[in-house]
Amino acid sequence: MKHTFTLLGEGVPLVEAERAILLFHGRGSSAADILALGRSLAPEGTYLAALQATNNTWYPYSFMAPAASNQPWLDSALANAQQLIEQTEKVLPSTQIYIMGFSQGACLTLESSARFARPFGGIIAFTGGLIGETIDTTPYQDKFAGTRIFMSNGDKDPHVPQSRSEESKAVLESLGAEVNLVIYPGRPHTVSAEELQLAKDFIFNA
């Protein structure tokens, strides 16, 4: 299966915006849901763009499953992410483009930003890690040039092991990113108000 390129946008029109936030929802969720999360963080003057996964899922199995088992969904999701980044970049420089996601969307956020690295404005991954049974750095580009990345996770999250978040942080830093990873003891698979504020401060209020 391949994803359609279905985009939901809101906020300041892109041609008038000071920045754009590109959003990826979690498994079983929707573009409308992640737009609401983005809205809670976005400074004034922001264009918000959320991609919708076909059947509400970017790929069928765990992000740590063998890569072949998640194809062709995963490659199609990455192609849509690349298309969204490139079409936004026709209007705004990459330093005014931000990428954000939750859970499966956070994994897609980190994987696509690493593969299509630029000096982005910032990246936020609420409970996610780089995709793969093991992290294969071959497709990644060393072009973050100091991009700030906020990551968070629970210490016993049922879908994203803390160890994968920590391993992803190390890889992203090796690609030139400045990463702030926050681990919450006992936190369920959700986004807390504290995380939202920390992400906002680290990415937009630095």
Coordinates of N, CA and C in Angstrom, one line a residue:
M1 N 0.8 -1.2 0.0 CA 0.0 0.0 0.0 C 0.9 1.3 0.0
K2 N 0.5 2.3 -0.7 CA 1.1 3.6 -0.7 C 0.2 4.6 -0.1
H3 N 0.7 5.6 0.5 CA -0.1 6.7 1.1 C -0.5 7.7 0.0
T4 N -1.7 8.2 0.1 CA -2.0 9.4 -0.7 C -1.3 10.6 0.0
F5 N -1.2 11.7 -0.7 CA -0.6 12.9 -0.1 C -1.8 13.8 0.3
T6 N -2.2 13.5 1.5 CA -3.4 14.3 2.0 C -2.9 15.2 3.1
L7 N -3.1 16.5 2.9 CA -2.6 17.5 3.8 C -3.7 18.4 4.3
L8 N -3.6 18.6 5.6 CA -4.5 19.5 6.3 C -3.7 20.7 6.9
G9 N -4.1 21.9 6.5 CA -3.4 23.1 6.9 C -4.3 24.1 7.7
E10 N -3.6 24.9 8.5 CA -4.4 25.9 9.2 C -3.4 27.0 9.7
G11 N -3.9 28.1 10.2 CA -3.1 29.1 10.7 C -2.8 30.2 9.6
V12 N -1.7 30.9 9.8 CA -1.4 31.9 8.8 C -1.1 31.3 7.4
P13 N -1.6 31.8 6.3 CA -1.2 31.2 5.0 C 0.3 31.1 4.9
L14 N 0.7 30.1 4.2 CA 2.1 29.8 4.1 C 2.9 31.0 3.5
V15 N 2.4 31.6 2.5 CA 3.1 32.7 1.9 C 3.2 33.9 2.7
E16 N 2.4 34.0 3.8 CA 2.5 35.1 4.7 C 3.1 34.7 6.1
A17 N 3.5 33.5 6.3 CA 3.9 33.0 7.6 C 5.3 33.3 7.9
E18 N 5.6 33.4 9.2 CA 7.0 33.6 9.7 C 7.7 32.3 9.8
R19 N 6.9 31.2 10.0 CA 7.5 29.9 10.1 C 6.4 28.9 9.8
A20 N 6.8 27.6 9.5 CA 5.9 26.5 9.3 C 6.2 25.4 10.2
I21 N 5.2 24.7 10.8 CA 5.4 23.5 11.6 C 4.7 22.3 10.8
L22 N 5.5 21.3 10.4 CA 5.0 20.2 9.7 C 4.8 19.1 10.7
L23 N 3.6 18.4 10.7 CA 3.1 17.6 11.8 C 2.8 16.2 11.3
F24 N 3.2 15.2 12.1 CA 2.9 13.8 11.8 C 2.2 13.1 13.0
H25 N 1.0 12.6 12.7 CA 0.2 12.0 13.8 C 0.7 10.6 14.2
G26 N 0.2 10.1 15.3 CA 0.5 8.7 15.7 C -0.4 7.7 15.1
R27 N -0.1 6.4 15.3 CA -0.9 5.3 14.8 C -2.3 5.4 15.3
G28 N -3.3 5.3 14.4 CA -4.7 5.3 14.8 C -5.2 6.7 15.0
S29 N -4.4 7.7 14.9 CA -4.8 9.1 15.1 C -5.1 9.7 13.7
S30 N -5.0 11.1 13.7 CA -5.4 11.8 12.5 C -4.6 13.1 12.4
A31 N -4.7 13.7 11.2 CA -4.1 15.0 11.0 C -4.7 16.0 11.8
A32 N -6.0 15.9 12.0 CA -6.8 16.9 12.8 C -6.3 16.8 14.3
D33 N -6.0 15.6 14.8 CA -5.6 15.5 16.2 C -4.2 16.1 16.4
I34 N -3.3 15.9 15.5 CA -1.9 16.4 15.7 C -1.9 17.9 15.4
L35 N -2.8 18.4 14.6 CA -3.0 19.9 14.4 C -3.3 20.5 15.7
A36 N -4.1 19.9 16.5 CA -4.5 20.5 17.8 C -3.3 20.5 18.7
L37 N -2.4 19.5 18.7 CA -1.2 19.5 19.5 C -0.3 20.6 19.0
G38 N -0.1 20.8 17.7 CA 0.7 21.8 17.1 C 0.2 23.2 17.5
R39 N -1.1 23.3 17.5 CA -1.7 24.6 17.8 C -1.3 25.1 19.2
S40 N -1.2 24.1 20.1 CA -0.9 24.5 21.5 C 0.5 25.0 21.7
L41 N 1.4 24.8 20.7 CA 2.8 25.2 20.8 C 3.1 26.4 19.9
A42 N 2.4 26.5 18.8 CA 2.8 27.4 17.8 C 2.7 28.9 18.2
P43 N 3.8 29.6 18.0 CA 3.8 31.1 18.2 C 2.9 31.7 17.1
E44 N 2.6 33.0 17.3 CA 1.9 33.7 16.3 C 2.6 33.8 15.0
G45 N 1.9 33.8 13.9 CA 2.6 33.9 12.6 C 3.0 32.6 12.0
T46 N 2.4 31.5 12.5 CA 2.8 30.2 12.1 C 1.8 29.5 11.2
Y47 N 2.3 28.9 10.2 CA 1.5 28.0 9.3 C 1.6 26.6 9.8
L48 N 0.6 25.8 10.0 CA 0.6 24.4 10.5 C 0.2 23.5 9.3
A49 N 0.9 22.5 9.1 CA 0.6 21.5 8.0 C 0.7 20.1 8.5
A50 N -0.4 19.4 8.5 CA -0.4 18.0 9.0 C -0.7 17.0 7.9
L51 N 0.1 16.0 7.7 CA -0.1 15.0 6.7 C -1.0 13.9 7.4
Q52 N -1.9 13.3 6.6 CA -2.8 12.3 7.0 C -2.3 10.9 6.4
A53 N -2.0 10.0 7.3 CA -1.7 8.6 6.8 C -2.9 7.9 6.3
T54 N -2.7 7.2 5.2 CA -3.8 6.4 4.7 C -4.1 5.3 5.8
N55 N -5.4 5.1 6.1 CA -5.8 4.2 7.1 C -5.3 4.5 8.5
N56 N -4.9 5.8 8.7 CA -4.4 6.3 10.0 C -3.2 5.7 10.5
T57 N -2.4 5.0 9.7 CA -1.2 4.3 10.1 C -0.1 4.5 9.1
W58 N 1.1 4.9 9.5 CA 2.2 5.2 8.6 C 2.9 3.9 8.1
Y59 N 2.9 2.9 9.0 CA 3.5 1.6 8.7 C 2.8 0.6 9.6
P60 N 2.8 -0.7 9.2 CA 1.9 -1.6 10.0 C 2.5 -2.2 11.3
Y61 N 3.8 -2.3 11.4 CA 4.4 -3.0 12.5 C 5.2 -2.0 13.4
S62 N 5.8 -2.5 14.4 CA 6.6 -1.6 15.3 C 7.7 -0.9 14.5
F63 N 8.1 0.3 14.9 CA 9.2 1.0 14.2 C 10.5 0.3 14.4
M64 N 10.6 -0.7 15.3 CA 11.8 -1.5 15.5 C 11.7 -2.9 14.8
A65 N 10.7 -3.1 14.1 CA 10.5 -4.4 13.3 C 11.5 -4.4 12.1
P66 N 11.8 -5.5 11.6 CA 12.7 -5.6 10.4 C 12.1 -4.6 9.3
A67 N 12.9 -3.9 8.6 CA 12.5 -2.8 7.7 C 11.6 -3.4 6.6
A68 N 11.9 -4.6 6.1 CA 11.1 -5.2 5.0 C 9.7 -5.4 5.4
S69 N 9.4 -5.7 6.7 CA 8.0 -6.0 7.1 C 7.2 -4.7 7.1
N70 N 7.8 -3.5 7.1 CA 7.0 -2.3 7.1 C 6.9 -1.7 5.7
Q71 N 7.4 -2.4 4.7 CA 7.3 -1.8 3.3 C 6.1 -2.4 2.6
P72 N 5.5 -1.6 1.6 CA 6.0 -0.4 1.1 C 5.5 0.9 1.8
W73 N 4.8 0.6 2.9 CA 4.2 1.8 3.7 C 5.2 2.8 4.1
L74 N 6.3 2.2 4.7 CA 7.3 3.1 5.3 C 8.0 4.0 4.3
D75 N 8.4 3.4 3.2 CA 9.0 4.2 2.1 C 8.1 5.3 1.6
S76 N 6.8 4.9 1.4 CA 5.8 5.8 1.0 C 5.6 7.0 2.0
A77 N 5.6 6.7 3.3 CA 5.5 7.7 4.3 C 6.7 8.7 4.2
L78 N 7.9 8.1 4.1 CA 9.1 9.0 4.0 C 9.0 9.8 2.7
A79 N 8.5 9.3 1.6 CA 8.4 10.1 0.4 C 7.5 11.2 0.6
N80 N 6.4 11.0 1.2 CA 5.4 12.1 1.5 C 6.0 13.2 2.4
A81 N 6.8 12.7 3.4 CA 7.5 13.7 4.3 C 8.5 14.5 3.5
Q82 N 9.2 13.9 2.6 CA 10.2 14.6 1.8 C 9.5 15.6 0.9
Q83 N 8.4 15.2 0.3 CA 7.6 16.1 -0.5 C 7.1 17.3 0.2
L84 N 6.6 17.1 1.5 CA 6.1 18.2 2.3 C 7.2 19.1 2.6
I85 N 8.4 18.6 3.0 CA 9.5 19.5 3.4 C 9.9 20.3 2.1
E86 N 10.0 19.7 1.0 CA 10.5 20.4 -0.2 C 9.5 21.4 -0.7
Q87 N 8.3 21.1 -0.6 CA 7.3 22.1 -1.1 C 7.2 23.3 -0.2
T88 N 7.4 23.0 1.1 CA 7.4 24.1 2.1 C 8.6 25.0 1.9
E89 N 9.7 24.3 1.6 CA 11.0 25.0 1.4 C 11.0 25.9 0.1
K90 N 10.0 25.8 -0.7 CA 9.9 26.7 -1.9 C 9.4 28.0 -1.5
V91 N 8.8 28.1 -0.2 CA 8.3 29.4 0.3 C 9.1 29.9 1.4
L92 N 9.5 29.0 2.3 CA 10.3 29.4 3.5 C 11.7 28.8 3.5
P93 N 12.7 29.4 4.0 CA 14.0 28.7 4.2 C 13.9 27.6 5.3
S94 N 14.7 26.7 5.2 CA 14.6 25.5 6.1 C 14.7 26.0 7.6
T95 N 15.5 27.1 7.9 CA 15.6 27.5 9.2 C 14.3 28.1 9.8
Q96 N 13.3 28.2 9.0 CA 12.0 28.6 9.5 C 11.0 27.5 9.4
I97 N 11.5 26.3 9.1 CA 10.6 25.1 9.1 C 10.9 24.2 10.3
Y98 N 9.8 23.8 11.0 CA 9.9 23.0 12.2 C 9.1 21.6 11.9
I99 N 9.5 20.6 12.5 CA 8.9 19.3 12.3 C 8.6 18.7 13.6
M100 N 7.3 18.1 13.8 CA 6.9 17.7 15.1 C 6.0 16.4 14.9
G101 N 6.1 15.5 15.8 CA 5.2 14.3 15.8 C 5.1 13.6 17.1
F102 N 4.1 12.8 17.3 CA 3.9 12.0 18.5 C 3.9 10.5 18.2
S103 N 4.6 9.7 18.9 CA 4.6 8.3 18.8 C 5.0 7.8 17.5
Q104 N 4.2 7.1 16.7 CA 4.6 6.7 15.4 C 5.0 7.9 14.5
G105 N 4.3 9.0 14.7 CA 4.6 10.2 14.0 C 5.9 10.8 14.5
A106 N 6.3 10.6 15.8 CA 7.6 11.1 16.3 C 8.7 10.3 15.6
C107 N 8.5 9.0 15.4 CA 9.5 8.2 14.8 C 9.7 8.6 13.3
L108 N 8.5 8.9 12.6 CA 8.6 9.4 11.3 C 9.3 10.8 11.2
T109 N 9.0 11.6 12.2 CA 9.6 12.9 12.3 C 11.2 12.8 12.4
L110 N 11.6 11.9 13.3 CA 13.1 11.8 13.4 C 13.7 11.2 12.2
E111 N 13.1 10.1 11.7 CA 13.7 9.4 10.5 C 13.7 10.3 9.3
S112 N 12.6 11.0 9.0 CA 12.6 11.9 7.8 C 13.6 13.1 8.0
S113 N 13.6 13.6 9.2 CA 14.5 14.8 9.4 C 16.0 14.4 9.2
A114 N 16.3 13.1 9.7 CA 17.7 12.6 9.5 C 18.0 12.3 8.1
R115 N 17.1 11.7 7.4 CA 17.3 11.4 6.0 C 17.4 12.6 5.1
F116 N 16.6 13.6 5.4 CA 16.5 14.8 4.5 C 17.0 16.0 5.3
A117 N 18.1 15.8 6.0 CA 18.6 16.8 7.0 C 19.0 18.2 6.3
R118 N 18.6 19.2 7.0 CA 18.9 20.6 6.7 C 19.1 21.3 8.0
P119 N 19.6 22.5 8.0 CA 19.6 23.3 9.3 C 18.1 23.8 9.5
F120 N 17.3 22.9 10.1 CA 15.9 23.2 10.3 C 15.8 24.2 11.5
G121 N 14.6 24.8 11.6 CA 14.3 25.7 12.7 C 14.3 24.9 14.0
G122 N 13.7 23.7 14.0 CA 13.7 22.9 15.2 C 12.9 21.6 14.9
I123 N 13.1 20.6 15.8 CA 12.4 19.3 15.6 C 11.9 18.9 17.0
I124 N 10.6 18.4 17.1 CA 10.1 17.9 18.3 C 9.6 16.5 18.1
A125 N 10.0 15.6 19.0 CA 9.6 14.2 18.9 C 9.1 13.8 20.3
F126 N 7.8 13.7 20.4 CA 7.2 13.3 21.7 C 7.1 11.7 21.6
T127 N 7.9 11.0 22.3 CA 7.9 9.6 22.4 C 8.2 8.9 21.0
G128 N 9.5 8.9 20.7 CA 9.9 8.3 19.4 C 11.3 8.0 19.3
G129 N 11.7 7.4 18.2 CA 13.1 7.1 18.0 C 13.4 6.9 16.5
L130 N 14.6 6.8 16.1 CA 14.9 6.5 14.7 C 14.5 5.1 14.4
I131 N 14.0 4.9 13.1 CA 13.3 3.7 12.7 C 14.3 2.6 12.2
G132 N 14.0 1.3 12.6 CA 14.7 0.2 12.1 C 14.9 -0.8 13.2
E133 N 15.1 -2.1 12.8 CA 15.4 -3.1 13.8 C 16.7 -2.8 14.6
T134 N 17.7 -2.3 13.9 CA 18.8 -1.5 14.5 C 18.9 -0.3 13.7
I135 N 19.5 0.8 14.3 CA 19.7 2.0 13.6 C 20.7 1.9 12.5
D136 N 20.3 2.1 11.2 CA 21.3 2.1 10.1 C 21.5 3.6 9.7
T137 N 22.7 4.0 9.9 CA 23.0 5.5 9.7 C 23.3 5.7 8.2
T138 N 23.4 4.7 7.4 CA 23.8 4.9 6.0 C 23.0 5.9 5.3
P139 N 21.6 6.0 5.4 CA 20.9 7.0 4.6 C 20.9 8.4 5.2
Y140 N 21.5 8.6 6.4 CA 21.5 9.9 7.1 C 22.5 10.9 6.5
Q141 N 22.1 12.2 6.6 CA 23.0 13.2 6.1 C 23.5 14.1 7.3
D142 N 24.7 14.5 7.2 CA 25.3 15.3 8.3 C 25.1 16.8 8.0
K143 N 23.8 17.2 8.0 CA 23.6 18.6 7.6 C 22.7 19.3 8.6
F144 N 22.6 18.8 9.9 CA 21.7 19.5 10.8 C 22.3 20.9 11.2
A145 N 23.6 21.0 11.3 CA 24.3 22.2 11.5 C 23.7 23.0 12.8
G146 N 23.6 22.2 13.9 CA 23.1 22.8 15.1 C 21.6 22.9 15.3
T147 N 20.8 22.2 14.5 CA 19.4 22.2 14.6 C 19.0 21.7 16.0
R148 N 18.1 22.4 16.7 CA 17.7 21.9 18.1 C 16.6 20.9 18.0
I149 N 16.8 19.8 18.7 CA 15.8 18.7 18.7 C 15.4 18.4 20.1
F150 N 14.1 18.5 20.4 CA 13.5 18.1 21.7 C 12.9 16.7 21.6
M151 N 13.4 15.8 22.4 CA 12.8 14.5 22.5 C 12.4 14.2 23.9
S152 N 11.3 13.4 24.0 CA 10.8 13.0 25.4 C 10.3 11.6 25.3
N153 N 10.3 10.9 26.5 CA 9.8 9.5 26.5 C 9.5 9.2 28.0
G154 N 8.7 8.1 28.2 CA 8.6 7.6 29.5 C 9.7 6.5 29.7
D155 N 10.0 6.2 30.9 CA 11.1 5.2 31.1 C 10.6 3.8 30.9
K156 N 9.3 3.6 30.9 CA 8.8 2.2 30.6 C 7.7 2.3 29.6
D157 N 7.9 3.1 28.5 CA 6.9 3.2 27.5 C 6.7 1.9 26.8
P158 N 5.4 1.5 26.6 CA 5.2 0.2 26.0 C 5.5 0.1 24.5
H159 N 5.7 1.2 23.8 CA 5.9 1.2 22.4 C 7.3 1.7 22.0
V160 N 7.9 2.5 22.8 CA 9.2 3.1 22.4 C 10.2 2.9 23.6
P161 N 11.1 1.9 23.6 CA 12.0 1.7 24.7 C 12.9 3.0 24.9
Q162 N 13.1 3.3 26.2 CA 14.0 4.4 26.5 C 15.3 4.2 25.9
S163 N 15.8 3.0 25.8 CA 17.2 2.8 25.2 C 17.2 3.2 23.7
R164 N 16.1 3.1 23.0 CA 16.1 3.5 21.6 C 16.1 5.0 21.5
S165 N 15.4 5.7 22.4 CA 15.4 7.1 22.4 C 16.8 7.6 22.7
E166 N 17.5 7.0 23.7 CA 18.9 7.4 24.0 C 19.8 7.1 22.9
E167 N 19.7 6.0 22.2 CA 20.5 5.7 21.1 C 20.3 6.6 19.9
S168 N 19.0 7.0 19.7 CA 18.7 8.0 18.6 C 19.3 9.3 18.9
K169 N 19.3 9.7 20.2 CA 19.8 11.0 20.6 C 21.3 11.0 20.2
A170 N 22.0 10.0 20.5 CA 23.5 9.9 20.2 C 23.7 10.0 18.7
V171 N 22.9 9.3 17.9 CA 23.1 9.4 16.4 C 22.8 10.8 15.9
L172 N 21.7 11.4 16.4 CA 21.3 12.7 15.9 C 22.4 13.8 16.3
E173 N 23.0 13.6 17.4 CA 24.1 14.5 17.8 C 25.3 14.3 16.9
S174 N 25.5 13.1 16.5 CA 26.7 12.8 15.6 C 26.4 13.4 14.3
L175 N 25.1 13.7 14.0 CA 24.8 14.4 12.7 C 24.8 15.9 12.8
G176 N 25.2 16.4 13.9 CA 25.3 17.9 14.1 C 24.1 18.5 14.8
A177 N 23.2 17.7 15.4 CA 22.0 18.3 16.0 C 22.3 18.6 17.5
E178 N 21.6 19.6 18.1 CA 21.7 19.8 19.5 C 20.4 19.2 20.1
V179 N 20.6 18.1 20.9 CA 19.4 17.3 21.3 C 19.2 17.4 22.8
N180 N 17.9 17.7 23.2 CA 17.5 17.7 24.6 C 16.5 16.5 24.8
L181 N 17.0 15.4 25.4 CA 16.1 14.3 25.6 C 15.7 14.3 27.1
V182 N 14.4 14.2 27.3 CA 13.8 14.2 28.7 C 13.1 12.9 28.9
I183 N 13.4 12.2 30.0 CA 12.8 10.9 30.3 C 11.9 11.1 31.6
Y184 N 10.7 10.7 31.5 CA 9.7 10.8 32.6 C 9.5 9.4 33.3
P185 N 9.8 9.3 34.5 CA 9.6 8.0 35.2 C 8.1 7.7 35.3
G186 N 7.7 6.5 34.9 CA 6.3 6.1 35.0 C 5.2 6.8 34.1
R187 N 5.7 7.7 33.2 CA 4.7 8.4 32.4 C 4.0 7.5 31.4
P188 N 2.7 7.5 31.3 CA 2.0 6.7 30.2 C 2.3 7.2 28.8
H189 N 1.8 6.5 27.8 CA 2.0 6.8 26.4 C 1.2 8.0 26.1
T190 N 1.6 9.2 26.4 CA 0.9 10.4 26.2 C 1.8 11.6 26.1
V191 N 1.3 12.8 26.0 CA 2.1 14.0 26.0 C 1.6 14.9 27.2
S192 N 2.5 15.2 28.1 CA 2.0 15.9 29.3 C 2.2 17.4 29.1
A193 N 1.5 18.2 29.9 CA 1.6 19.7 29.8 C 3.0 20.1 30.1
E194 N 3.7 19.4 31.0 CA 5.1 19.8 31.2 C 6.0 19.6 30.0
E195 N 5.8 18.5 29.3 CA 6.5 18.3 28.0 C 6.3 19.3 27.0
L196 N 5.0 19.7 26.9 CA 4.6 20.7 25.9 C 5.4 22.0 26.2
Q197 N 5.4 22.4 27.5 CA 6.1 23.7 27.8 C 7.6 23.6 27.6
L198 N 8.2 22.4 28.0 CA 9.6 22.3 27.8 C 10.0 22.3 26.3
A199 N 9.2 21.7 25.5 CA 9.4 21.7 24.0 C 9.3 23.1 23.5
K200 N 8.3 23.8 23.9 CA 8.1 25.2 23.5 C 9.3 26.1 23.9
D201 N 9.7 25.9 25.1 CA 10.8 26.8 25.6 C 12.1 26.4 24.8
F202 N 12.4 25.1 24.6 CA 13.6 24.7 24.0 C 13.7 25.0 22.5
I203 N 12.6 24.9 21.8 CA 12.6 25.1 20.4 C 12.2 26.6 20.0
F204 N 11.2 27.1 20.6 CA 10.7 28.4 20.2 C 11.1 29.6 21.0
N205 N 11.5 29.4 22.3 CA 11.8 30.5 23.2 C 13.3 30.5 23.6
A206 N 14.1 29.8 22.9 CA 15.5 29.7 23.2 C 16.2 31.1 23.0

